[in-house]
DNA sequence: GTGGCGCGTAGACAGTGTCTACTCTGTCGT
DNA sequence: ACGACAGAGTAGACACTGTCTACGCGCCAC
């Protein structure tokens, strides 16, 4: 955990088995889902014996936690890229926090839709080390950024921005999860997330002047 | 599956191993969480060999689905009891749909908080049979009731009631899940769900005249 | 050279879900 | 009355999992 390429180096430094295991795990969960994330299967795909990962990850959960940590990084990148791209194509108001929140929320649901396995892993707390530092270190900054944007919009001044941000996050997460399972399609009869996304945004941020 | 006590009889008819397995499973998940819901452990606690459940449940997932089905029934009862009790103590307006939605949402979060293991199982789609009829049969009526109440409130007429109801459900589910994991406490700094519950209700139903 | 040590292998162990062969027991047809 | 039979549960095997331990191999310092 305090190794050279533990947190500093963002991508695999090719040689290291540690990062290779994480990369292989990320590919595996994307290809075959959480169920396929067996310790032995990851080791197999990395081309090592089933005992090798233990040198770097004392437990199966710690390896999965490292994979989920990379997932949070990917999510963070995905969100950052979305707002940047959006603010680039609409050259004018990059400072509109409401528009930023809109693209942020859309990108969040988009990530969950396009990376279902990884997103599931990221919130399967029974598969992650409870006190894993990396997870909170990676996810908390995203949330505080969300709080900052919500505070700028301030549709409901009496409610603390953190609470509104938390409620919005919970709404997005619930939507992602129930949609991923198919429950929301069945319940609402819709075949597109957009209406639910708009409902969540309008609800927590107030009616949009779209 | 087409046995006598398959779906018709609501509670255990004492003798039957089938219902005993479900009961034992429900107790086990309440006591020790989803991880403890092993086929062999359930059989052990039911006092039979590990092969016995196979006579009634062809697969581990089908047994877990039956347990989750009972969980949805318990949730339904819990919600019904809450609104009934509330409308009884406030003798006057039992017809106020907004108040009913309020107690409904509170009861939903309360169930998730007091039955964490069962609630987790109910939404662990990887542990449930995908096409299990009983689950949808039990959960869909609850949702249509929710839709009916939302339609009566009609804060946002342009949005379909089903979409608003779906968004509200997603919000509640996300809150329950993230709160159960501790993420929302860490993010918002709160130690009580109430603010998040109020935020969700105010957001989706409009500011309350409380 | 030789001892240590990082790094990975190989095997054992208990536990799991599934499958199959078997026993027991009560009921029914003749 | 008696044997066939179907329902219900047992017992053991199999492949697979995560963890643990003992064992090699290669490389570097001294």
XYZ file of C-alpha atoms (C1' of nucleotides) in Angstrom:
480
model
C 0.000 0.000 0.000
C 2.927 2.294 0.627
C 4.742 0.973 -2.401
C 6.167 3.123 -5.136
C 3.237 2.943 -7.513
C 0.575 2.809 -4.872
C -1.196 6.095 -5.416
C 1.175 8.385 -7.213
C 1.550 6.850 -10.639
C -1.795 6.984 -12.366
C -1.428 4.193 -14.935
C 0.364 0.886 -15.003
C 4.105 1.113 -15.031
C 4.055 -1.963 -17.212
C 6.310 -4.274 -15.273
C 4.640 -4.301 -11.881
C 2.335 -7.159 -11.108
C 0.440 -5.033 -8.653
C -0.842 -2.585 -11.230
C -1.282 -5.356 -13.755
C -3.673 -7.109 -11.399
C -5.708 -3.947 -11.022
C -5.781 -3.374 -14.781
C -6.771 -6.954 -15.496
C -9.437 -6.750 -12.821
C -10.883 -3.579 -14.327
C -11.007 -5.189 -17.753
C -12.537 -8.325 -16.330
C -15.302 -6.558 -14.428
C -16.082 -4.525 -17.546
C -16.249 -7.642 -19.675
C -17.939 -10.171 -17.398
C -19.312 -8.377 -14.370
C -18.651 -8.450 -10.675
C -19.272 -12.174 -10.357
C -16.222 -12.884 -12.489
C -13.877 -10.965 -10.188
C -12.504 -14.081 -8.558
C -9.089 -13.865 -7.043
C -7.980 -16.916 -8.974
C -9.475 -15.730 -12.235
C -7.730 -12.375 -11.977
C -4.474 -14.171 -11.251
C -5.076 -16.487 -14.210
C -5.623 -13.593 -16.599
C -2.587 -11.856 -15.249
C -0.612 -14.990 -16.020
C 0.457 -15.779 -12.478
C -0.457 -18.421 -9.952
C -3.325 -17.925 -7.558
C -0.981 -17.256 -4.677
C 0.875 -14.414 -6.323
C -1.595 -11.582 -5.646
C -1.210 -12.218 -1.953
C 2.240 -10.650 -2.127
C 0.620 -7.265 -2.890
C -2.922 -7.625 -1.648
C -3.252 -9.468 1.636
C -6.856 -10.267 0.938
C -9.301 -10.634 -1.889
C -11.207 -7.616 -0.654
C -8.125 -5.439 -0.724
C -7.578 -6.277 -4.390
C -11.194 -5.524 -5.205
C -10.868 -2.291 -3.263
C -7.906 -1.291 -5.405
C -9.934 -2.028 -8.544
C -12.855 -0.006 -7.209
C -10.449 2.794 -6.372
C -9.409 2.913 -10.000
C -13.086 2.937 -10.886
C -13.606 6.057 -8.794
C -10.685 7.602 -10.598
C -12.229 6.748 -13.943
C -15.532 8.210 -12.813
C -13.789 11.371 -11.725
C -12.041 11.648 -15.079
C -15.284 10.958 -16.890
C -17.078 13.745 -15.043
C -14.239 16.204 -15.494
C -14.040 15.457 -19.197
C -17.777 15.938 -19.584
C -17.916 19.376 -17.994
C -14.791 20.487 -19.835
C -16.067 19.309 -23.184
C -19.426 20.905 -22.566
C -17.962 24.225 -21.520
C -15.777 24.139 -24.620
C -18.537 23.617 -27.143
C -20.729 26.216 -25.508
C -18.050 28.838 -25.573
C -19.922 31.387 -23.566
C -21.018 30.756 -20.023
C -18.752 28.147 -18.518
C -19.507 29.691 -15.187
C -23.180 28.749 -15.115
C -23.276 26.360 -12.182
C -26.715 25.051 -13.074
C -25.589 23.975 -16.515
C -22.518 22.409 -15.013
C -24.638 20.449 -12.568
C -26.786 19.310 -15.426
C -23.907 17.944 -17.447
C -22.371 16.527 -14.279
C -25.506 14.579 -13.432
C -25.909 13.394 -16.993
C -22.294 12.251 -17.089
C -22.736 10.429 -13.786
C -25.658 8.415 -15.087
C -23.818 7.905 -18.340
C -20.846 6.405 -16.519
C -23.058 4.062 -14.556
C -24.794 2.995 -17.778
C -21.623 2.419 -19.775
C -19.625 0.826 -16.928
C -22.258 -1.229 -15.144
C -19.910 -3.793 -13.676
C -17.450 -1.274 -12.349
C -20.196 0.947 -10.974
C -21.731 -2.000 -9.175
C -18.380 -2.940 -7.688
C -17.796 0.622 -6.521
C -20.895 0.467 -4.345
C -20.743 -3.138 -3.224
C -19.524 -2.373 0.242
C -19.504 -6.041 1.143
C -16.748 -6.519 -1.438
C -14.659 -3.535 -0.344
C -12.511 -2.986 2.679
C -14.606 -0.925 5.018
C -11.955 1.537 6.036
C -10.136 1.699 2.730
C -8.497 5.104 2.614
C -8.150 5.361 -1.153
C -11.869 5.112 -1.749
C -12.820 8.049 0.418
C -9.830 10.034 -0.769
C -11.033 9.619 -4.337
C -14.752 10.044 -3.859
C -14.910 12.826 -1.316
C -13.362 15.508 -3.571
C -16.034 14.777 -6.168
C -18.688 15.290 -3.557
C -17.249 18.546 -2.257
C -17.126 19.819 -5.832
C -20.786 18.919 -6.106
C -21.481 20.778 -2.880
C -19.726 23.861 -4.279
C -21.878 23.863 -7.382
C -25.048 23.315 -5.407
C -24.118 26.170 -3.099
C -23.789 28.447 -6.121
C -27.252 27.554 -7.347
C -28.869 27.874 -3.949
C -32.432 27.268 -4.897
C -33.329 26.405 -1.370
C -31.301 28.683 0.865
C -32.638 27.272 4.069
C -31.349 23.812 3.353
C -27.665 23.337 3.716
C -25.884 22.856 0.445
C -24.354 19.599 1.660
C -27.732 18.146 2.401
C -29.091 19.124 -1.010
C -25.972 17.757 -2.647
C -26.308 14.556 -0.657
C -29.946 14.202 -1.628
C -29.104 14.811 -5.270
C -26.331 12.254 -5.149
C -28.632 9.738 -3.505
C -31.183 10.393 -6.219
C -28.656 9.872 -8.986
C -27.250 6.768 -7.352
C -30.679 5.273 -6.816
C -31.625 6.041 -10.390
C -28.443 4.474 -11.700
C -28.928 1.355 -9.647
C -32.629 0.793 -10.186
C -32.260 1.630 -13.845
C -29.379 -0.749 -14.208
C -31.483 -3.493 -12.763
C -34.455 -2.641 -14.958
C -36.824 -1.851 -12.109
C -37.386 1.756 -13.122
C -38.120 0.865 -16.703
C -40.704 -1.614 -15.511
C -42.195 0.773 -12.978
C -42.365 3.950 -14.995
C -42.783 2.320 -18.373
C -40.069 4.514 -19.807
C -37.255 3.236 -21.952
C -35.001 6.231 -21.506
C -33.369 7.672 -18.404
C -33.714 11.257 -19.538
C -37.109 11.911 -17.961
C -35.876 10.589 -14.636
C -32.720 12.641 -14.896
C -34.745 15.758 -15.591
C -37.085 14.977 -12.733
C -34.180 14.648 -10.340
C -32.521 17.830 -11.518
C -35.703 19.882 -11.530
C -36.594 18.573 -8.132
C -33.360 19.297 -6.335
C -32.217 22.372 -8.252
C -35.552 23.943 -9.007
C -37.261 24.331 -12.337
C -34.731 24.969 -15.058
C -35.006 27.919 -17.446
C -34.230 25.606 -20.324
C -43.115 -24.438 -7.280
C -46.654 -25.432 -8.019
C -46.971 -26.989 -4.612
C -49.833 -26.380 -2.249
C -48.216 -23.616 -0.240
C -46.366 -22.065 -3.120
C -47.860 -18.613 -3.253
C -51.331 -18.858 -1.844
C -50.741 -19.449 1.861
C -49.160 -16.307 3.259
C -47.432 -17.639 6.374
C -45.725 -20.871 7.301
C -48.012 -23.825 7.634
C -45.706 -25.089 10.345
C -44.877 -28.515 9.065
C -43.599 -27.728 5.627
C -39.877 -27.556 5.109
C -40.321 -25.118 2.283
C -41.740 -22.352 4.434
C -39.407 -23.257 7.281
C -36.433 -22.609 5.018
C -37.785 -19.197 4.098
C -38.480 -18.331 7.728
C -35.059 -19.487 8.853
C -33.483 -17.538 6.024
C -35.298 -14.372 6.982
C -34.168 -14.748 10.587
C -30.635 -15.486 9.478
C -30.335 -12.489 7.191
C -31.714 -10.286 9.942
C -29.262 -11.655 12.466
C -26.067 -12.026 10.438
C -26.512 -10.290 7.117
C -26.577 -11.352 3.506
C -23.178 -13.019 3.640
C -24.535 -15.619 6.054
C -27.296 -16.723 3.684
C -25.469 -19.831 2.577
C -27.531 -22.683 1.269
C -25.822 -25.077 3.654
C -26.157 -22.758 6.629
C -29.867 -22.275 6.042
C -30.250 -26.042 5.779
C -28.233 -26.493 8.973
C -30.433 -24.065 10.906
C -33.509 -25.733 9.524
C -32.189 -29.032 10.844
C -31.913 -30.794 7.516
C -29.053 -31.888 5.320
C -27.606 -29.601 2.690
C -29.303 -31.483 -0.087
C -32.811 -31.167 1.289
C -33.630 -27.629 0.065
C -33.097 -28.799 -3.484
C -36.387 -30.669 -3.278
C -38.236 -27.319 -3.068
C -35.806 -24.803 -4.493
C -33.897 -25.999 -7.536
C -31.196 -23.447 -6.982
C -29.660 -21.316 -4.288
C -30.899 -18.200 -6.036
C -34.470 -19.456 -6.056
C -34.359 -19.899 -2.279
C -32.921 -16.422 -1.803
C -35.587 -15.079 -4.130
C -38.266 -16.631 -1.959
C -36.710 -14.998 1.111
C -36.552 -11.643 -0.666
C -40.150 -12.100 -1.706
C -41.090 -12.408 1.936
C -39.027 -9.287 2.560
C -41.102 -7.355 0.051
C -44.189 -8.594 1.822
C -42.821 -7.397 5.151
C -41.998 -4.024 3.621
C -45.495 -3.773 2.235
C -46.961 -4.577 5.633
C -44.617 -2.116 7.298
C -45.701 0.682 4.991
C -49.378 -0.139 5.283
C -49.130 -0.244 9.064
C -47.381 3.112 9.138
C -49.982 4.977 7.107
C -52.815 3.331 8.974
C -51.347 4.134 12.353
C -50.642 7.684 11.317
C -54.099 8.274 9.940
C -55.524 6.856 13.149
C -53.686 9.118 15.529
C -54.378 12.169 13.431
C -58.048 11.495 13.341
C -58.920 14.237 10.897
C -57.514 14.289 7.425
C -56.631 10.786 6.441
C -57.167 11.810 2.902
C -54.273 14.244 2.690
C -52.074 12.576 0.094
C -49.077 14.729 0.912
C -49.092 13.644 4.538
C -49.507 10.057 3.451
C -46.534 10.332 1.150
C -44.544 11.797 3.983
C -45.269 8.932 6.357
C -44.800 6.471 3.524
C -41.338 7.775 2.722
C -40.384 7.879 6.365
C -41.583 4.320 6.855
C -39.632 3.192 3.810
C -36.392 4.568 5.163
C -37.277 3.208 8.579
C -37.679 -0.285 7.165
C -34.359 -0.099 5.385
C -32.707 1.107 8.606
C -34.247 -1.523 10.864
C -33.926 -4.415 8.388
C -30.588 -3.702 6.733
C -29.797 -7.266 5.768
C -33.190 -7.986 4.288
C -33.266 -4.668 2.449
C -29.878 -5.366 0.956
C -30.973 -8.803 -0.168
C -34.122 -7.386 -1.743
C -32.021 -5.237 -4.078
C -29.114 -7.579 -4.714
C -30.235 -8.582 -8.160
C -27.200 -10.814 -8.548
C -28.621 -12.998 -5.765
C -32.160 -13.109 -7.093
C -33.661 -14.923 -10.033
C -33.931 -12.343 -12.753
C -37.402 -13.221 -13.911
C -38.831 -14.152 -10.531
C -42.539 -13.492 -10.772
C -43.213 -13.140 -7.082
C -40.901 -10.201 -6.682
C -42.558 -8.026 -9.277
C -45.994 -9.163 -8.160
C -45.208 -7.956 -4.656
C -43.328 -4.764 -5.418
C -45.318 -3.371 -8.321
C -48.539 -2.795 -6.337
C -46.564 -0.725 -3.857
C -45.240 1.397 -6.674
C -48.627 1.928 -8.293
C -49.967 3.020 -4.916
C -47.113 5.496 -4.773
C -47.999 6.712 -8.242
C -51.575 7.240 -7.162
C -50.563 9.390 -4.225
C -48.133 11.388 -6.323
C -50.834 11.976 -8.916
C -53.063 13.400 -6.211
C -50.419 15.865 -5.109
C -49.508 16.925 -8.630
C -46.982 19.589 -7.851
C -45.541 19.374 -11.339
C -48.420 18.708 -13.660
C -46.322 18.520 -16.761
C -44.299 15.613 -15.468
C -46.004 12.303 -15.525
C -46.884 11.021 -12.116
C -45.083 7.768 -12.781
C -41.865 9.575 -13.549
C -42.094 11.681 -10.393
C -42.916 8.591 -8.385
C -39.984 6.768 -9.942
C -37.645 9.618 -9.181
C -38.872 9.764 -5.608
C -38.433 6.039 -5.205
C -34.944 6.240 -6.656
C -34.160 9.029 -4.242
C -35.407 7.055 -1.271
C -33.610 3.916 -2.374
C -30.359 5.757 -2.923
C -30.663 7.440 0.429
C -31.349 4.139 2.150
C -28.417 2.455 0.498
C -25.825 5.200 0.863
C -26.947 5.875 4.395
C -26.752 2.213 5.260
C -23.202 2.155 4.046
C -22.297 5.340 5.908
C -21.364 7.326 2.824
C -24.010 9.988 3.300
C -23.100 10.552 6.934
C -19.505 11.041 5.874
C -20.391 13.293 2.966
C -22.999 15.518 4.540
C -21.660 15.377 8.051
C -25.107 14.607 9.353
C -25.889 11.885 11.863
C -29.591 11.726 11.163
C -31.503 10.817 8.016
C -34.270 13.294 8.668
C -32.705 16.222 6.777
C -32.130 14.035 3.748
C -35.651 12.688 3.947
C -37.038 16.218 4.090
C -34.830 17.282 1.215
C -36.108 14.436 -0.920
C -39.738 15.072 -0.071
C -39.552 18.838 -0.525
C -37.713 18.340 -3.787
C -40.088 15.919 -5.430
C -43.374 16.997 -3.871
C -42.727 20.695 -3.546
C -42.292 22.716 -0.413
C -44.509 21.414 2.322
C -46.949 23.673 4.196
C -45.768 22.184 7.463
C 31.072 -17.628 -2.598
C 27.430 -17.333 0.329
C 23.655 -15.748 2.837
C 19.615 -13.059 2.569
C 15.480 -11.478 0.350
C 12.060 -10.061 -3.041
C 8.904 -12.599 -5.929
C 6.339 -16.142 -7.412
C 4.871 -21.465 -7.398
C 2.508 -25.462 -5.583
C -0.140 -27.810 -2.537
C -3.187 -28.260 1.348
C -7.475 -26.984 3.844
C -12.186 -25.769 4.905
C -16.167 -24.118 2.841
C -19.490 -23.464 -1.047
C -23.326 -24.833 -4.820
C -24.637 -28.472 -7.642
C -25.419 -33.206 -8.939
C -26.338 -38.160 -8.302
C -27.090 -42.438 -5.924
C -29.200 -44.209 -2.085
C -32.452 -45.092 1.997
C -36.580 -44.688 4.377
C -41.519 -44.381 4.887
C -46.210 -44.196 4.006
C -49.888 -44.936 0.617
C -52.268 -47.066 -3.110
C -53.670 -50.704 -6.476
C -54.696 -55.229 -7.012
C -52.249 -58.688 2.452
C -48.534 -57.421 -0.061
C -45.546 -55.483 -3.292
C -44.698 -51.363 -6.283
C -44.106 -46.737 -6.052
C -43.564 -41.930 -5.392
C -42.279 -38.274 -1.988
C -38.785 -36.630 1.179
C -34.512 -36.425 3.007
C -29.435 -38.284 3.514
C -24.698 -38.859 2.083
C -21.037 -38.453 -0.789
C -18.725 -36.743 -4.770
C -17.134 -32.885 -7.837
C -15.313 -28.466 -9.219
C -14.487 -24.155 -7.477
C -13.394 -20.522 -4.110
C -10.174 -17.712 -0.504
C -6.660 -18.402 2.712
C -2.491 -20.304 4.576
C 2.137 -22.492 4.516
C 6.169 -24.519 2.708
C 9.084 -24.391 -0.926
C 12.084 -22.704 -5.111
C 14.392 -19.388 -7.977
C 17.226 -15.366 -9.101
C 19.732 -11.447 -7.848
C 22.321 -8.402 -5.067
C 25.422 -7.115 -1.058
C 29.227 -8.185 1.470
